[in-house]
PDB file of C-alpha atoms in Angstrom:
ATOM      1  CA  PRO A   9     -41.599 -75.989  -2.001  1.00 52.00           C
ATOM      2  CA  TYR A  10     -39.273 -73.002  -0.737  1.00 51.00           C
ATOM      3  CA  ARG A  11     -38.204 -71.852  -4.135  1.00 54.00           C
ATOM      4  CA  SER A  12     -40.336 -68.566  -3.935  1.00 54.00           C
ATOM      5  CA  ARG A  13     -40.036 -68.050  -0.331  1.00 50.00           C
ATOM      6  CA  PHE A  14     -35.889 -67.345  -0.826  1.00 45.00           C
ATOM      7  CA  GLY A  15     -36.424 -65.815  -4.069  1.00 53.00           C
ATOM      8  CA  PHE A  16     -38.425 -63.187  -2.687  1.00 47.00           C
ATOM      9  CA  LEU A  17     -36.381 -63.051   0.537  1.00 44.00           C
ATOM     10  CA  LEU A  18     -33.430 -62.513  -1.750  1.00 48.00           C
ATOM     11  CA  GLY A  19     -34.904 -59.865  -3.824  1.00 54.00           C
ATOM     12  CA  ALA A  20     -35.515 -57.747  -0.632  1.00 50.00           C
ATOM     13  CA  LEU A  21     -31.988 -58.465   0.497  1.00 42.00           C
ATOM     14  CA  VAL A  22     -30.336 -57.189  -2.991  1.00 43.00           C
ATOM     15  CA  GLY A  23     -33.018 -54.239  -3.294  1.00 51.00           C
ATOM     16  CA  VAL A  24     -32.172 -53.098   0.205  1.00 41.00           C
ATOM     17  CA  ALA A  25     -28.476 -53.363  -0.353  1.00 47.00           C
ATOM     18  CA  LEU A  26     -28.944 -51.308  -3.527  1.00 44.00           C
ATOM     19  CA  ALA A  27     -30.723 -48.391  -1.642  1.00 47.00           C
ATOM     20  CA  ALA A  28     -27.957 -48.568   1.040  1.00 47.00           C
ATOM     21  CA  VAL A  29     -25.629 -48.016  -2.056  1.00 42.00           C
ATOM     22  CA  GLY A  30     -27.808 -45.056  -2.824  1.00 48.00           C
ATOM     23  CA  ALA A  31     -28.276 -43.298   0.502  1.00 45.00           C
ATOM     24  CA  GLY A  32     -24.004 -44.265   0.471  1.00 47.00           C
ATOM     25  CA  VAL A  33     -23.754 -41.927  -2.485  1.00 40.00           C
ATOM     26  CA  LEU A  34     -25.706 -39.626  -1.621  1.00 38.00           C
ATOM     27  CA  ILE A  35     -24.265 -38.923   1.584  1.00 38.00           C
ATOM     28  CA  THR A  36     -21.503 -38.329   0.106  1.00 38.00           C
ATOM     29  CA  THR A  37     -22.212 -36.445  -2.795  1.00 36.00           C
ATOM     30  CA  TRP A  38     -23.714 -33.891  -0.175  1.00 35.00           C
ATOM     31  CA  THR A  39     -21.140 -33.949   2.044  1.00 35.00           C
ATOM     32  CA  SER A  40     -18.164 -32.923  -0.708  1.00 36.00           C
ATOM     33  CA  GLY A  41     -21.016 -30.477  -2.128  1.00 40.00           C
ATOM     34  CA  SER A  42     -21.000 -28.407   1.000  1.00 41.00           C
ATOM     35  CA  SER A  43     -17.191 -28.119   2.258  1.00 50.00           C
ATOM     36  CA  VAL A  44     -14.043 -27.548   0.921  1.00 51.00           C
ATOM     37  CA  PRO A  45     -12.794 -29.369  -1.560  1.00 56.00           C
ATOM     38  CA  ALA A  46     -10.677 -31.829  -0.377  1.00 65.00           C
ATOM     39  CA  GLY A  47      -6.729 -30.539  -1.092  1.00 85.00           C
ATOM     40  CA  TRP A  48      -7.709 -26.709  -1.790  1.00 96.00           C
ATOM     41  CA  SER A  49      -5.532 -25.744   1.344  1.00 97.00           C
ATOM     42  CA  ALA A  50      -3.286 -27.469   3.786  1.00 95.00           C
ATOM     43  CA  TRP A  51      -4.348 -25.449   6.816  1.00 97.00           C
ATOM     44  CA  ALA A  52      -7.983 -24.397   7.326  1.00 97.00           C
ATOM     45  CA  PRO A  53      -9.707 -22.398   9.567  1.00 97.00           C
ATOM     46  CA  THR A  54     -11.635 -24.223  12.567  1.00 96.00           C
ATOM     47  CA  ALA A  55     -13.964 -21.702  14.601  1.00 97.00           C
ATOM     48  CA  ASP A  56     -17.183 -21.720  13.934  1.00 95.00           C
ATOM     49  CA  ASP A  57     -17.843 -18.720  14.267  1.00 96.00           C
ATOM     50  CA  ARG A  58     -17.284 -16.671  11.953  1.00 96.00           C
ATOM     51  CA  ILE A  59     -15.468 -13.594  13.591  1.00 96.00           C
ATOM     52  CA  ALA A  60     -13.867 -16.706  15.222  1.00 98.00           C
ATOM     53  CA  ALA A  61     -12.753 -17.859  12.276  1.00 98.00           C
ATOM     54  CA  VAL A  62     -11.293 -15.516  10.142  1.00 98.00           C
ATOM     55  CA  ARG A  63      -9.255 -13.871  13.062  1.00 98.00           C
ATOM     56  CA  GLN A  64      -7.632 -17.396  12.750  1.00 98.00           C
ATOM     57  CA  ILE A  65      -6.993 -16.792   9.343  1.00 98.00           C
ATOM     58  CA  ALA A  66      -5.374 -13.134  10.249  1.00 98.00           C
ATOM     59  CA  GLU A  67      -3.469 -15.221  12.689  1.00 98.00           C
ATOM     60  CA  HIS A  68      -2.625 -17.592   9.940  1.00 98.00           C
ATOM     61  CA  VAL A  69      -1.533 -15.820   6.774  1.00 98.00           C
ATOM     62  CA  GLY A  70      -0.309 -12.679   9.432  1.00 98.00           C
ATOM     63  CA  GLN A  71       2.072 -15.069  10.554  1.00 97.00           C
ATOM     64  CA  ARG A  72       3.942 -15.809   6.992  1.00 97.00           C
ATOM     65  CA  TYR A  73       4.641 -12.581   5.893  1.00 98.00           C
ATOM     66  CA  ARG A  74       8.248 -12.141   6.495  1.00 97.00           C
ATOM     67  CA  LEU A  75      10.620  -7.897   6.320  1.00 95.00           C
ATOM     68  CA  GLY A  76      14.118  -9.417   5.739  1.00 92.00           C
ATOM     69  CA  ASP A  77      14.906  -9.385   9.070  1.00 93.00           C
ATOM     70  CA  GLY A  78      12.321 -11.683  10.005  1.00 94.00           C
ATOM     71  CA  ASN A  79      10.155 -10.142  11.518  1.00 95.00           C
ATOM     72  CA  GLN A  80       6.515 -10.293  10.804  1.00 97.00           C
ATOM     73  CA  LEU A  81       5.715  -7.402   8.284  1.00 97.00           C
ATOM     74  CA  VAL A  82       2.256  -6.333   9.622  1.00 98.00           C
ATOM     75  CA  ALA A  83      -0.167  -7.041  12.289  1.00 98.00           C
ATOM     76  CA  VAL A  84      -3.336  -8.218  11.242  1.00 98.00           C
ATOM     77  CA  GLN A  85      -6.420  -7.504  12.475  1.00 98.00           C
ATOM     78  CA  SER A  86      -9.819  -8.828  12.334  1.00 98.00           C
ATOM     79  CA  GLY A  87     -13.155  -8.273  12.999  1.00 97.00           C
ATOM     80  CA  PRO A  88     -17.134  -7.444  11.132  1.00 96.00           C
ATOM     81  CA  LEU A  89     -16.951  -4.971   8.579  1.00 96.00           C
ATOM     82  CA  GLU A  90     -17.412  -2.361  11.503  1.00 94.00           C
ATOM     83  CA  PHE A  91     -16.026   1.137  12.857  1.00 92.00           C
ATOM     84  CA  GLU A  92     -15.720   1.932  17.189  1.00 90.00           C
ATOM     85  CA  ASP A  93     -18.581  -0.478  17.165  1.00 90.00           C
ATOM     86  CA  VAL A  94     -21.049   1.813  13.972  1.00 91.00           C
ATOM     87  CA  PRO A  95     -21.712  -0.959  11.103  1.00 93.00           C
ATOM     88  CA  LEU A  96     -20.445   0.835   7.672  1.00 95.00           C
ATOM     89  CA  ASP A  97     -21.837   0.026   4.414  1.00 94.00           C
ATOM     90  CA  VAL A  98     -20.083   0.475   1.823  1.00 96.00           C
ATOM     91  CA  ALA A  99     -19.829   3.266  -1.177  1.00 96.00           C
ATOM     92  CA  VAL A 100     -17.843   2.643  -4.093  1.00 96.00           C
ATOM     93  CA  ARG A 101     -17.194   5.313  -6.422  1.00 90.00           C
ATOM     94  CA  SER A 102     -16.928   3.400 -10.184  1.00 84.00           C
ATOM     95  CA  SER A 103     -14.170   6.195 -11.680  1.00 84.00           C
ATOM     96  CA  ALA A 104     -11.984   8.695  -9.672  1.00 77.00           C
ATOM     97  CA  GLN A 105     -13.402  11.349 -12.517  1.00 79.00           C
ATOM     98  CA  GLY A 106     -17.027  11.389 -13.357  1.00 78.00           C
ATOM     99  CA  GLY A 107     -17.840   7.641 -12.010  1.00 83.00           C
ATOM    100  CA  ASN A 108     -20.894   6.869 -10.632  1.00 92.00           C
ATOM    101  CA  ILE A 109     -21.161   5.802  -6.641  1.00 94.00           C
ATOM    102  CA  GLU A 110     -22.496   2.169  -5.334  1.00 94.00           C
ATOM    103  CA  LEU A 111     -24.131   1.840  -1.953  1.00 94.00           C
ATOM    104  CA  ILE A 112     -23.165  -1.876  -0.962  1.00 93.00           C
ATOM    105  CA  ASP A 113     -24.577  -4.181   2.758  1.00 87.00           C
ATOM    106  CA  GLY A 114     -23.821  -7.184   2.918  1.00 91.00           C
ATOM    107  CA  ARG A 115     -21.418  -9.261   5.366  1.00 94.00           C
ATOM    108  CA  GLY A 116     -18.653  -8.287   5.261  1.00 96.00           C
ATOM    109  CA  VAL A 117     -15.513  -8.858   7.506  1.00 98.00           C
ATOM    110  CA  LEU A 118     -12.809  -5.915   7.859  1.00 98.00           C
ATOM    111  CA  PHE A 119      -8.275  -7.128   8.177  1.00 98.00           C
ATOM    112  CA  THR A 120      -6.191  -4.155   8.620  1.00 98.00           C
ATOM    113  CA  LEU A 121      -2.948  -4.550   8.187  1.00 98.00           C
ATOM    114  CA  ASN A 122      -0.755  -2.567  11.296  1.00 98.00           C
ATOM    115  CA  GLY A 123       2.525  -1.763  10.623  1.00 97.00           C
ATOM    116  CA  LEU A 124       2.521  -0.216  14.250  1.00 96.00           C
ATOM    117  CA  GLY A 125       4.488   2.342  13.476  1.00 95.00           C
ATOM    118  CA  PRO A 126       2.792   5.852  12.665  1.00 93.00           C
ATOM    119  CA  ARG A 127      -0.710   5.861  11.518  1.00 91.00           C
ATOM    120  CA  GLY A 128      -0.167   2.628  11.017  1.00 95.00           C
ATOM    121  CA  SER A 129       2.646   2.638   8.621  1.00 95.00           C
ATOM    122  CA  ILE A 130       5.941   0.122   8.634  1.00 96.00           C
ATOM    123  CA  PRO A 131       8.792   1.812  10.855  1.00 93.00           C
ATOM    124  CA  SER A 132      11.201  -0.439   9.553  1.00 90.00           C
ATOM    125  CA  GLY A 133      12.657  -1.252   6.334  1.00 88.00           C
ATOM    126  CA  THR A 134      12.569   0.783   3.323  1.00 89.00           C
ATOM    127  CA  PRO A 135       9.337   1.489   1.678  1.00 93.00           C
ATOM    128  CA  SER A 136       9.678  -0.162  -2.311  1.00 95.00           C
ATOM    129  CA  ARG A 137       7.381  -1.187  -5.110  1.00 96.00           C
ATOM    130  CA  GLU A 138       8.388  -4.580  -3.434  1.00 97.00           C
ATOM    131  CA  ARG A 139       6.708  -4.168  -0.294  1.00 97.00           C
ATOM    132  CA  HIS A 140       3.511  -2.757  -1.721  1.00 97.00           C
ATOM    133  CA  LEU A 141       2.970  -5.157  -3.861  1.00 98.00           C
ATOM    134  CA  LEU A 142       3.535  -8.574  -1.105  1.00 98.00           C
ATOM    135  CA  LEU A 143       1.271  -6.828   1.034  1.00 98.00           C
ATOM    136  CA  ARG A 144      -1.184  -6.875  -1.732  1.00 98.00           C
ATOM    137  CA  ARG A 145      -0.485 -10.175  -1.831  1.00 98.00           C
ATOM    138  CA  GLU A 146      -1.229 -11.149   1.837  1.00 98.00           C
ATOM    139  CA  ALA A 147      -5.111  -8.794   1.523  1.00 98.00           C
ATOM    140  CA  LEU A 148      -5.630 -11.526  -1.497  1.00 98.00           C
ATOM    141  CA  GLU A 149      -4.984 -14.241   0.965  1.00 98.00           C
ATOM    142  CA  LEU A 150      -6.636 -13.017   3.940  1.00 98.00           C
ATOM    143  CA  ALA A 151      -9.735 -12.466   0.888  1.00 98.00           C
ATOM    144  CA  LEU A 152      -9.217 -15.957  -0.355  1.00 98.00           C
ATOM    145  CA  TYR A 153      -9.251 -17.448   2.908  1.00 98.00           C
ATOM    146  CA  THR A 154     -11.823 -16.490   4.292  1.00 98.00           C
ATOM    147  CA  PHE A 155     -14.392 -16.747   1.349  1.00 98.00           C
ATOM    148  CA  ARG A 156     -12.997 -20.905   0.822  1.00 97.00           C
ATOM    149  CA  TYR A 157     -14.343 -21.498   4.244  1.00 97.00           C
ATOM    150  CA  ARG A 158     -16.860 -18.840   5.278  1.00 97.00           C
ATOM    151  CA  GLU A 159     -20.200 -19.493   3.264  1.00 95.00           C
ATOM    152  CA  ASP A 160     -21.757 -16.399   5.528  1.00 96.00           C
ATOM    153  CA  VAL A 161     -19.351 -13.507   4.409  1.00 97.00           C
ATOM    154  CA  ASP A 162     -19.653 -11.516   1.378  1.00 95.00           C
ATOM    155  CA  MET A 163     -17.197  -8.449   1.474  1.00 97.00           C
ATOM    156  CA  VAL A 164     -13.966  -8.872   2.134  1.00 98.00           C
ATOM    157  CA  VAL A 165     -12.217  -4.750   3.017  1.00 98.00           C
ATOM    158  CA  ALA A 166      -8.414  -5.109   3.881  1.00 98.00           C
ATOM    159  CA  LEU A 167      -6.623  -1.937   4.976  1.00 98.00           C
ATOM    160  CA  LEU A 168      -3.246  -1.764   4.194  1.00 98.00           C
ATOM    161  CA  PRO A 169      -0.533   0.824   5.974  1.00 96.00           C
ATOM    162  CA  PRO A 170      -0.125   3.888   4.679  1.00 93.00           C
ATOM    163  CA  PRO A 171       3.565   4.874   4.295  1.00 88.00           C
ATOM    164  CA  PRO A 172       5.611   6.490   6.865  1.00 86.00           C
ATOM    165  CA  PRO A 173       4.758  10.734   7.207  1.00 81.00           C
ATOM    166  CA  ALA A 174       7.371  12.807   6.941  1.00 72.00           C
ATOM    167  CA  SER A 175       9.034  14.316   9.994  1.00 56.00           C
ATOM    168  CA  ASP A 176       8.572  18.000   9.604  1.00 52.00           C
ATOM    169  CA  THR A 177       4.661  17.871   7.539  1.00 51.00           C
ATOM    170  CA  THR A 178       1.560  16.673   8.809  1.00 51.00           C
ATOM    171  CA  PRO A 179      -0.737  14.632   7.132  1.00 53.00           C
ATOM    172  CA  THR A 180      -3.690  16.149   5.227  1.00 57.00           C
ATOM    173  CA  ASP A 181      -5.429  12.999   3.558  1.00 71.00           C
ATOM    174  CA  ASN A 182      -6.554  10.825   6.368  1.00 79.00           C
ATOM    175  CA  ARG A 183      -7.055   7.439   3.377  1.00 88.00           C
ATOM    176  CA  VAL A 184      -5.411   4.551   3.259  1.00 94.00           C
ATOM    177  CA  GLN A 185      -5.260   2.437   0.471  1.00 97.00           C
ATOM    178  CA  ALA A 186      -7.679  -0.924   0.971  1.00 98.00           C
ATOM    179  CA  LEU A 187      -8.170  -3.613  -1.083  1.00 98.00           C
ATOM    180  CA  PHE A 188     -12.240  -5.019  -1.389  1.00 98.00           C
ATOM    181  CA  TYR A 189     -13.078  -7.616  -2.970  1.00 98.00           C
ATOM    182  CA  ARG A 190     -16.918  -9.331  -2.954  1.00 96.00           C
ATOM    183  CA  PRO A 191     -16.351 -14.060  -3.917  1.00 94.00           C
ATOM    184  CA  GLY A 192     -17.771 -13.142  -7.466  1.00 96.00           C
ATOM    185  CA  ASP A 193     -14.180 -11.492  -7.715  1.00 97.00           C
ATOM    186  CA  LEU A 194     -12.407 -14.047  -7.284  1.00 97.00           C
ATOM    187  CA  LYS A 195     -14.283 -17.318  -8.600  1.00 96.00           C
ATOM    188  CA  ALA A 196     -11.833 -18.544 -10.551  1.00 97.00           C
ATOM    189  CA  GLU A 197      -9.129 -19.164  -7.796  1.00 97.00           C
ATOM    190  CA  LEU A 198     -11.654 -20.334  -5.348  1.00 97.00           C
ATOM    191  CA  ASP A 199     -11.779 -22.738  -7.400  1.00 96.00           C
ATOM    192  CA  VAL A 200      -8.298 -23.729  -7.969  1.00 96.00           C
ATOM    193  CA  PRO A 201      -6.090 -25.418  -4.823  1.00 97.00           C
ATOM    194  CA  LEU A 202      -4.634 -22.637  -3.134  1.00 97.00           C
ATOM    195  CA  LYS A 203      -1.301 -23.277  -4.451  1.00 96.00           C
ATOM    196  CA  LYS A 204      -1.587 -22.259  -8.260  1.00 96.00           C
ATOM    197  CA  THR A 205      -3.049 -18.797  -7.261  1.00 97.00           C
ATOM    198  CA  LEU A 206      -0.022 -18.146  -4.464  1.00 97.00           C
ATOM    199  CA  SER A 207       2.736 -19.952  -4.054  1.00 96.00           C
ATOM    200  CA  PRO A 208       3.288 -21.925  -0.836  1.00 95.00           C
ATOM    201  CA  ARG A 209       6.882 -20.473  -0.561  1.00 95.00           C
ATOM    202  CA  THR A 210       5.676 -16.767   0.752  1.00 97.00           C
ATOM    203  CA  PRO A 211       8.133 -14.687  -0.984  1.00 96.00           C
ATOM    204  CA  ARG A 212       9.914 -11.553   1.393  1.00 96.00           C
ATOM    205  CA  PRO A 213      10.215  -7.670  -0.120  1.00 96.00           C
ATOM    206  CA  GLU A 214      13.885  -8.630  -1.502  1.00 94.00           C
ATOM    207  CA  THR A 215      12.994 -12.078  -2.765  1.00 95.00           C
ATOM    208  CA  LEU A 216      10.312 -10.716  -4.856  1.00 96.00           C
ATOM    209  CA  SER A 217      10.734 -10.264  -8.561  1.00 95.00           C
ATOM    210  CA  LEU A 218       8.663  -7.837 -10.271  1.00 96.00           C
ATOM    211  CA  ASP A 219       8.219 -10.100 -13.190  1.00 96.00           C
ATOM    212  CA  SER A 220       7.602 -12.907 -11.951  1.00 96.00           C
ATOM    213  CA  ALA A 221       4.719 -15.023 -12.873  1.00 96.00           C
ATOM    214  CA  GLU A 222       2.881 -14.811  -9.572  1.00 96.00           C
ATOM    215  CA  SER A 223       3.802 -11.443  -9.172  1.00 97.00           C
ATOM    216  CA  GLN A 224       2.044 -10.605 -12.003  1.00 97.00           C
ATOM    217  CA  ARG A 225      -1.209 -12.595 -11.591  1.00 97.00           C
ATOM    218  CA  ILE A 226      -0.935 -11.204  -7.790  1.00 98.00           C
ATOM    219  CA  ALA A 227      -1.046  -7.217  -9.739  1.00 97.00           C
ATOM    220  CA  ALA A 228      -3.777  -8.626 -11.927  1.00 97.00           C
ATOM    221  CA  LEU A 229      -5.942 -10.368  -9.247  1.00 98.00           C
ATOM    222  CA  THR A 230      -5.401  -7.338  -7.062  1.00 98.00           C
ATOM    223  CA  ARG A 231      -5.080  -3.783  -9.358  1.00 96.00           C
ATOM    224  CA  SER A 232      -9.147  -3.774  -9.825  1.00 95.00           C
ATOM    225  CA  ASN A 233     -10.033  -3.880  -6.131  1.00 97.00           C
ATOM    226  CA  LEU A 234      -7.753  -1.133  -5.370  1.00 97.00           C
ATOM    227  CA  PHE A 235      -8.866   1.543  -3.557  1.00 97.00           C
ATOM    228  CA  LEU A 236      -8.331   5.167  -1.229  1.00 96.00           C
ATOM    229  CA  ALA A 237     -10.938   4.046   2.013  1.00 96.00           C
ATOM    230  CA  SER A 238     -12.352   6.689   4.320  1.00 95.00           C
ATOM    231  CA  VAL A 239     -14.959   6.482   7.161  1.00 95.00           C
ATOM    232  CA  GLN A 240     -17.660   8.957   6.674  1.00 93.00           C
ATOM    233  CA  GLN A 241     -20.914   9.750   8.566  1.00 91.00           C
ATOM    234  CA  GLY A 242     -24.464  10.144   6.885  1.00 89.00           C
ATOM    235  CA  GLN A 243     -26.654  12.877   7.829  1.00 90.00           C
ATOM    236  CA  ASP A 244     -28.694   9.720   9.721  1.00 89.00           C
ATOM    237  CA  ALA A 245     -25.827   8.391  11.858  1.00 85.00           C
ATOM    238  CA  GLN A 246     -24.654   5.282   8.843  1.00 89.00           C
ATOM    239  CA  GLY A 247     -21.785   4.553   8.484  1.00 93.00           C
ATOM    240  CA  PHE A 248     -19.485   4.452   5.346  1.00 95.00           C
ATOM    241  CA  LEU A 249     -16.980   3.104   3.738  1.00 96.00           C
ATOM    242  CA  VAL A 250     -16.064   5.131   1.153  1.00 96.00           C
ATOM    243  CA  LEU A 251     -14.013   4.235  -1.259  1.00 96.00           C
ATOM    244  CA  ASP A 252     -12.430   6.258  -4.542  1.00 94.00           C
ATOM    245  CA  ARG A 253     -11.086   4.881  -7.529  1.00 92.00           C
ATOM    246  CA  LEU A 254      -7.398   5.678  -7.625  1.00 88.00           C
ATOM    247  CA  PRO A 255      -5.832   8.259 -10.040  1.00 80.00           C
ATOM    248  CA  LYS A 256      -4.501   7.160 -12.861  1.00 73.00           C
TER     249      LYS A 256
END
């Protein structure tokens, strides 16, 4: 006599169970969709604040890059895209000659690779193509970590250290080389684990082969994003980071 009641109750329980499973799938999908894919990198910043997170990234990445004698290659400073507390818009010249000017504003961060020598140069070791490519590799890694873990950043600028100045000359060009990235520049690399782009074993200048597959990949991922950078103030006191294309 109670068969219909048990049937109704059983149907209700099955419905609740299916709803719970569906909710679990939705929660799992939402969680995985709003976070970084598992396994993108072995390390991740833990800070919730944007500037604190990029500071953690700067410290983590900076300590991985070394000279042949074991000393850290450069000190990596990090912060918002500003100069002396003045926010900077970015002005990009599309070509070294005859190019257009593109004005870009957004939520940017600035990394400065400081060699702690004159004008931020690296005082020890010998400047070389290998060392320059290693600095570009470091800037690329900083940008990858930033874009992968911070959705509130849409521009990354990394200032490279200049060559050591000659002792008998005064530099007349205060521009330094800089890497400038937006997330779309590295879309393919952000969709695959970091180790697919950069080897977990960070090379040193003496062990970096320019002919290796990774070196050629680094050169390709940094060549078109390499500029000469300077800071200028406009007539209205607006600050600009001016990025000039390197002459070919």
